[in-house]
Amino acid sequence: GAVVSQHPSWVICKSGTSVKIECRSLDFQATTMFWYRQFPKQSLMLMATSNEGSKATYEQGVEKDKFLINHASLTLSTLTVTSAHPEDSSFYICSARLAGGPVEQYFGPGTRLTVT
Amino acid sequence: GQNIDQPTEMTATEGAIVQINCTYQTSGFNGLFWYQQHAGEAPTFLSYNVLDGLEEKGRFSSFLSRSKGYSYLLLKELQMKDSASYLCAVPVDSNYQLIWGAGTKLIIKP
């Protein structure tokens, strides 16, 4: 149980275009989802925390107008990278917590974004 | 401030035992996680400690001392597939968002 999927697993896009990444909790309801970014040889960096039905809370230094997060249901959150640039190329990972459940977060497999 | 420290890199021999340490300073405490992450993949859950002491799970064990702000992950009978980064993380705030250590890259040599 507690499976999280991400789609797509990898994507290549041209500079200036927008890319949407989906994060789904497949067998549980997630009130809270987290979005992370990870550059090569670095640890995970939390970008934002998303509670279902509420606006996402962004970490300092993360542009909310560039990284649009929507958490419209208890099983789906989306991250849209708008007007992507090569420096946005990274590994994006989402995680989810069970509604009213334990502290543990369940991670999606990640999405590799390459902006050319 | 909130801070988690762990060694950057460690090297060990196949079949041996290695201990990866983690020290933390956080406001409040809701337990401590250890994750394993292979290159290009998402982290996978290894352990979660809330109470002091050692918890054993097969070849992997995790220890916690809340009074010392200290944890370690013990890996026994090392295998080549254990070569990965090991991340220590502490959940904080009402959403239990994770504060991450920088990760320890473990290199296993034959």
PDB file of N, CA, C and O in Angstrom, chain B residues 12 19 44 66 81 85 89 103:
ATOM      1  N   ALA B  12      33.513   1.595   2.351  1.00  0.00           N
ATOM      2  CA  ALA B  12      33.561   0.362   3.129  1.00  0.00           C
ATOM      3  C   ALA B  12      33.753  -0.809   2.179  1.00  0.00           C
ATOM      4  O   ALA B  12      33.600  -0.677   0.962  1.00  0.00           O
ATOM      5  N   GLN B  19      28.841   2.261   9.876  1.00  0.00           N
ATOM      6  CA  GLN B  19      27.917   3.072  10.672  1.00  0.00           C
ATOM      7  C   GLN B  19      27.913   4.492  10.132  1.00  0.00           C
ATOM      8  O   GLN B  19      28.962   5.127  10.047  1.00  0.00           O
ATOM      9  N   THR B  44      14.066   5.900  -0.890  1.00  0.00           N
ATOM     10  CA  THR B  44      13.239   4.803  -0.386  1.00  0.00           C
ATOM     11  C   THR B  44      13.401   4.720   1.122  1.00  0.00           C
ATOM     12  O   THR B  44      14.500   4.884   1.651  1.00  0.00           O
ATOM     13  N   ARG B  66      17.697  10.818  21.747  1.00  0.00           N
ATOM     14  CA  ARG B  66      17.065  12.138  21.687  1.00  0.00           C
ATOM     15  C   ARG B  66      17.811  13.153  22.547  1.00  0.00           C
ATOM     16  O   ARG B  66      17.921  14.325  22.188  1.00  0.00           O
ATOM     17  N   LYS B  81      25.228  -3.667  -3.869  1.00  0.00           N
ATOM     18  CA  LYS B  81      24.007  -2.906  -4.147  1.00  0.00           C
ATOM     19  C   LYS B  81      23.697  -1.872  -3.064  1.00  0.00           C
ATOM     20  O   LYS B  81      22.808  -1.027  -3.243  1.00  0.00           O
ATOM     21  N   SER B  85      23.363   6.800  -1.672  1.00  0.00           N
ATOM     22  CA  SER B  85      23.385   7.882  -0.688  1.00  0.00           C
ATOM     23  C   SER B  85      22.371   7.562   0.402  1.00  0.00           C
ATOM     24  O   SER B  85      21.296   7.024   0.121  1.00  0.00           O
ATOM     25  N   ALA B  89      16.627  12.480   7.928  1.00  0.00           N
ATOM     26  CA  ALA B  89      15.631  13.549   7.821  1.00  0.00           C
ATOM     27  C   ALA B  89      14.774  13.600   9.073  1.00  0.00           C
ATOM     28  O   ALA B  89      14.442  12.569   9.666  1.00  0.00           O
ATOM     29  N   GLY B 103      23.082  14.151   3.065  1.00  0.00           N
ATOM     30  CA  GLY B 103      23.248  12.804   2.538  1.00  0.00           C
ATOM     31  C   GLY B 103      24.685  12.326   2.650  1.00  0.00           C
ATOM     32  O   GLY B 103      25.637  13.117   2.544  1.00  0.00           O
TER      33      GLY B 103
END
